[in-house]
Amino acid sequence: ITSTPTLTPEPTATIFEDEAIVIFEPGSGAIVTSPVRVVGEAAPAFEQALVVQIADESGAVIATVPAQIAADLGHRGPFVVDVSFTVAAEQPGRISVFAVSARDGGLTHLSSVEVTLKP
């Protein structure tokens, strides 16, 4: 008697395991006003430190603030930060969250969302 082997499905990875930094809020395409609350989750970073930046439609950085991963060193965890910005008119923008290398200051991980910035 020949039997067909039963295949065990491989565990499916969640977005949290696949991405070093995930931005939950605001979502892509959101219309935001100042201050905007940026909420997400990140893999461990040097000293659990992240940087949140907002860029306007020309790509100019109009806000930069630090954020902390709320987890013990070496562990993935949530982050929440309110970022104030100023724009003269409604325009497309980008919110970026990244970690910086302790070794050379370069970006180690980056996540961003496209938003509409409102005065």
C-alpha positions as YAML, in Angstrom:
chain: A
units: angstrom
residues:
- id: 1
  name: ILE
  ca: [0.00, 0.00, 0.00]
- id: 2
  name: THR
  ca: [1.38, 3.34, -1.05]
- id: 3
  name: SER
  ca: [0.45, 6.32, 1.03]
- id: 4
  name: THR
  ca: [0.62, 9.95, 0.18]
- id: 5
  name: PRO
  ca: [2.83, 11.84, 2.59]
- id: 6
  name: THR
  ca: [1.07, 14.46, 4.65]
- id: 7
  name: LEU
  ca: [2.60, 17.87, 4.21]
- id: 8
  name: THR
  ca: [2.76, 20.00, 7.28]
- id: 9
  name: PRO
  ca: [2.30, 23.65, 6.39]
- id: 10
  name: GLU
  ca: [5.19, 25.86, 7.28]
- id: 11
  name: PRO
  ca: [4.42, 28.50, 9.88]
- id: 12
  name: THR
  ca: [3.48, 31.74, 8.25]
- id: 13
  name: ALA
  ca: [5.56, 34.73, 9.25]
- id: 14
  name: THR
  ca: [3.76, 37.86, 10.30]
- id: 15
  name: ILE
  ca: [4.65, 41.31, 9.04]
- id: 16
  name: PHE
  ca: [6.16, 41.93, 12.46]
- id: 17
  name: GLU
  ca: [8.77, 39.24, 11.93]
- id: 18
  name: ASP
  ca: [9.50, 40.23, 8.34]
- id: 19
  name: GLU
  ca: [9.96, 43.96, 8.84]
- id: 20
  name: ALA
  ca: [12.41, 45.56, 11.27]
- id: 21
  name: ILE
  ca: [10.17, 48.63, 11.65]
- id: 22
  name: VAL
  ca: [6.41, 48.69, 11.09]
- id: 23
  name: ILE
  ca: [4.37, 51.90, 11.18]
- id: 24
  name: PHE
  ca: [0.77, 51.25, 12.31]
- id: 25
  name: GLU
  ca: [-0.35, 54.89, 12.49]
- id: 26
  name: PRO
  ca: [-0.78, 56.97, 10.51]
- id: 27
  name: GLY
  ca: [-1.66, 54.63, 7.67]
- id: 28
  name: SER
  ca: [-0.53, 55.16, 4.10]
- id: 29
  name: GLY
  ca: [-2.61, 57.90, 2.47]
- id: 30
  name: ALA
  ca: [-3.75, 59.39, 5.79]
- id: 31
  name: ILE
  ca: [-4.39, 63.12, 6.09]
- id: 32
  name: VAL
  ca: [-2.46, 64.40, 9.12]
- id: 33
  name: THR
  ca: [-2.26, 67.61, 11.11]
- id: 34
  name: SER
  ca: [0.33, 68.72, 13.65]
- id: 35
  name: PRO
  ca: [1.16, 67.13, 15.97]
- id: 36
  name: VAL
  ca: [0.85, 63.73, 14.32]
- id: 37
  name: ARG
  ca: [1.06, 60.63, 16.52]
- id: 38
  name: VAL
  ca: [3.33, 57.98, 15.00]
- id: 39
  name: VAL
  ca: [2.73, 54.48, 16.36]
- id: 40
  name: GLY
  ca: [4.55, 51.31, 15.43]
- id: 41
  name: GLU
  ca: [6.71, 48.40, 16.40]
- id: 42
  name: ALA
  ca: [10.41, 47.85, 15.86]
- id: 43
  name: ALA
  ca: [13.06, 45.20, 16.15]
- id: 44
  name: PRO
  ca: [15.84, 45.90, 18.65]
- id: 45
  name: ALA
  ca: [18.01, 48.91, 17.82]
- id: 46
  name: PHE
  ca: [21.14, 50.44, 19.34]
- id: 47
  name: GLU
  ca: [20.02, 51.67, 22.77]
- id: 48
  name: GLN
  ca: [16.44, 51.01, 21.55]
- id: 49
  name: ALA
  ca: [16.59, 54.41, 19.81]
- id: 50
  name: LEU
  ca: [14.77, 55.36, 16.60]
- id: 51
  name: VAL
  ca: [14.45, 58.58, 14.61]
- id: 52
  name: VAL
  ca: [11.16, 59.83, 13.17]
- id: 53
  name: GLN
  ca: [11.25, 62.36, 10.33]
- id: 54
  name: ILE
  ca: [8.62, 64.18, 8.32]
- id: 55
  name: ALA
  ca: [9.44, 65.41, 4.81]
- id: 56
  name: ASP
  ca: [7.34, 67.81, 2.76]
- id: 57
  name: GLU
  ca: [6.42, 67.53, -0.92]
- id: 58
  name: SER
  ca: [9.86, 68.79, -2.03]
- id: 59
  name: GLY
  ca: [11.57, 66.15, 0.12]
- id: 60
  name: ALA
  ca: [12.83, 68.70, 2.65]
- id: 61
  name: VAL
  ca: [12.88, 67.38, 6.21]
- id: 62
  name: ILE
  ca: [10.53, 69.58, 8.25]
- id: 63
  name: ALA
  ca: [10.62, 67.62, 11.53]
- id: 64
  name: THR
  ca: [13.00, 65.21, 13.25]
- id: 65
  name: VAL
  ca: [12.37, 63.69, 16.67]
- id: 66
  name: PRO
  ca: [13.81, 60.77, 18.63]
- id: 67
  name: ALA
  ca: [11.65, 57.81, 19.61]
- id: 68
  name: GLN
  ca: [12.29, 54.94, 22.02]
- id: 69
  name: ILE
  ca: [11.33, 51.31, 21.59]
- id: 70
  name: ALA
  ca: [9.38, 50.45, 24.75]
- id: 71
  name: ALA
  ca: [11.05, 47.10, 25.39]
- id: 72
  name: ASP
  ca: [14.10, 45.77, 27.19]
- id: 73
  name: LEU
  ca: [17.39, 46.08, 25.33]
- id: 74
  name: GLY
  ca: [17.64, 43.46, 22.62]
- id: 75
  name: HIS
  ca: [13.88, 42.93, 22.35]
- id: 76
  name: ARG
  ca: [11.28, 43.98, 19.78]
- id: 77
  name: GLY
  ca: [8.69, 46.42, 21.05]
- id: 78
  name: PRO
  ca: [6.26, 49.26, 20.41]
- id: 79
  name: PHE
  ca: [7.04, 52.93, 19.92]
- id: 80
  name: VAL
  ca: [4.80, 56.00, 20.11]
- id: 81
  name: VAL
  ca: [5.81, 59.59, 19.49]
- id: 82
  name: ASP
  ca: [4.02, 62.86, 18.71]
- id: 83
  name: VAL
  ca: [5.71, 64.91, 16.00]
- id: 84
  name: SER
  ca: [4.97, 68.60, 15.45]
- id: 85
  name: PHE
  ca: [5.41, 70.08, 12.00]
- id: 86
  name: THR
  ca: [4.48, 73.23, 10.08]
- id: 87
  name: VAL
  ca: [3.36, 73.52, 6.46]
- id: 88
  name: ALA
  ca: [1.87, 76.56, 4.74]
- id: 89
  name: ALA
  ca: [-0.54, 74.56, 2.54]
- id: 90
  name: GLU
  ca: [-1.92, 71.05, 2.21]
- id: 91
  name: GLN
  ca: [0.61, 68.87, 0.41]
- id: 92
  name: PRO
  ca: [1.92, 65.34, 0.01]
- id: 93
  name: GLY
  ca: [4.53, 64.28, 2.54]
- id: 94
  name: ARG
  ca: [6.32, 61.30, 3.99]
- id: 95
  name: ILE
  ca: [6.79, 60.06, 7.54]
- id: 96
  name: SER
  ca: [9.91, 57.93, 7.98]
- id: 97
  name: VAL
  ca: [11.08, 55.92, 10.97]
- id: 98
  name: PHE
  ca: [14.61, 54.57, 11.04]
- id: 99
  name: ALA
  ca: [17.35, 53.16, 13.22]
- id: 100
  name: VAL
  ca: [20.94, 54.41, 13.08]
- id: 101
  name: SER
  ca: [24.06, 52.25, 13.21]
- id: 102
  name: ALA
  ca: [26.20, 52.79, 16.30]
- id: 103
  name: ARG
  ca: [29.23, 51.80, 14.23]
- id: 104
  name: ASP
  ca: [29.06, 54.32, 11.40]
- id: 105
  name: GLY
  ca: [25.92, 56.43, 11.83]
- id: 106
  name: GLY
  ca: [24.30, 54.98, 8.70]
- id: 107
  name: LEU
  ca: [20.69, 53.86, 8.48]
- id: 108
  name: THR
  ca: [20.22, 50.25, 9.50]
- id: 109
  name: HIS
  ca: [16.44, 49.96, 9.01]
- id: 110
  name: LEU
  ca: [13.88, 52.28, 7.43]
- id: 111
  name: SER
  ca: [10.11, 52.30, 7.10]
- id: 112
  name: SER
  ca: [7.97, 55.11, 5.69]
- id: 113
  name: VAL
  ca: [4.41, 56.03, 4.80]
- id: 114
  name: GLU
  ca: [3.10, 58.54, 2.29]
- id: 115
  name: VAL
  ca: [0.63, 60.99, 3.87]
- id: 116
  name: THR
  ca: [-1.05, 64.32, 3.18]
- id: 117
  name: LEU
  ca: [0.21, 67.11, 5.44]
- id: 118
  name: LYS
  ca: [-2.35, 69.74, 6.44]
- id: 119
  name: PRO
  ca: [-1.59, 73.12, 8.04]
...
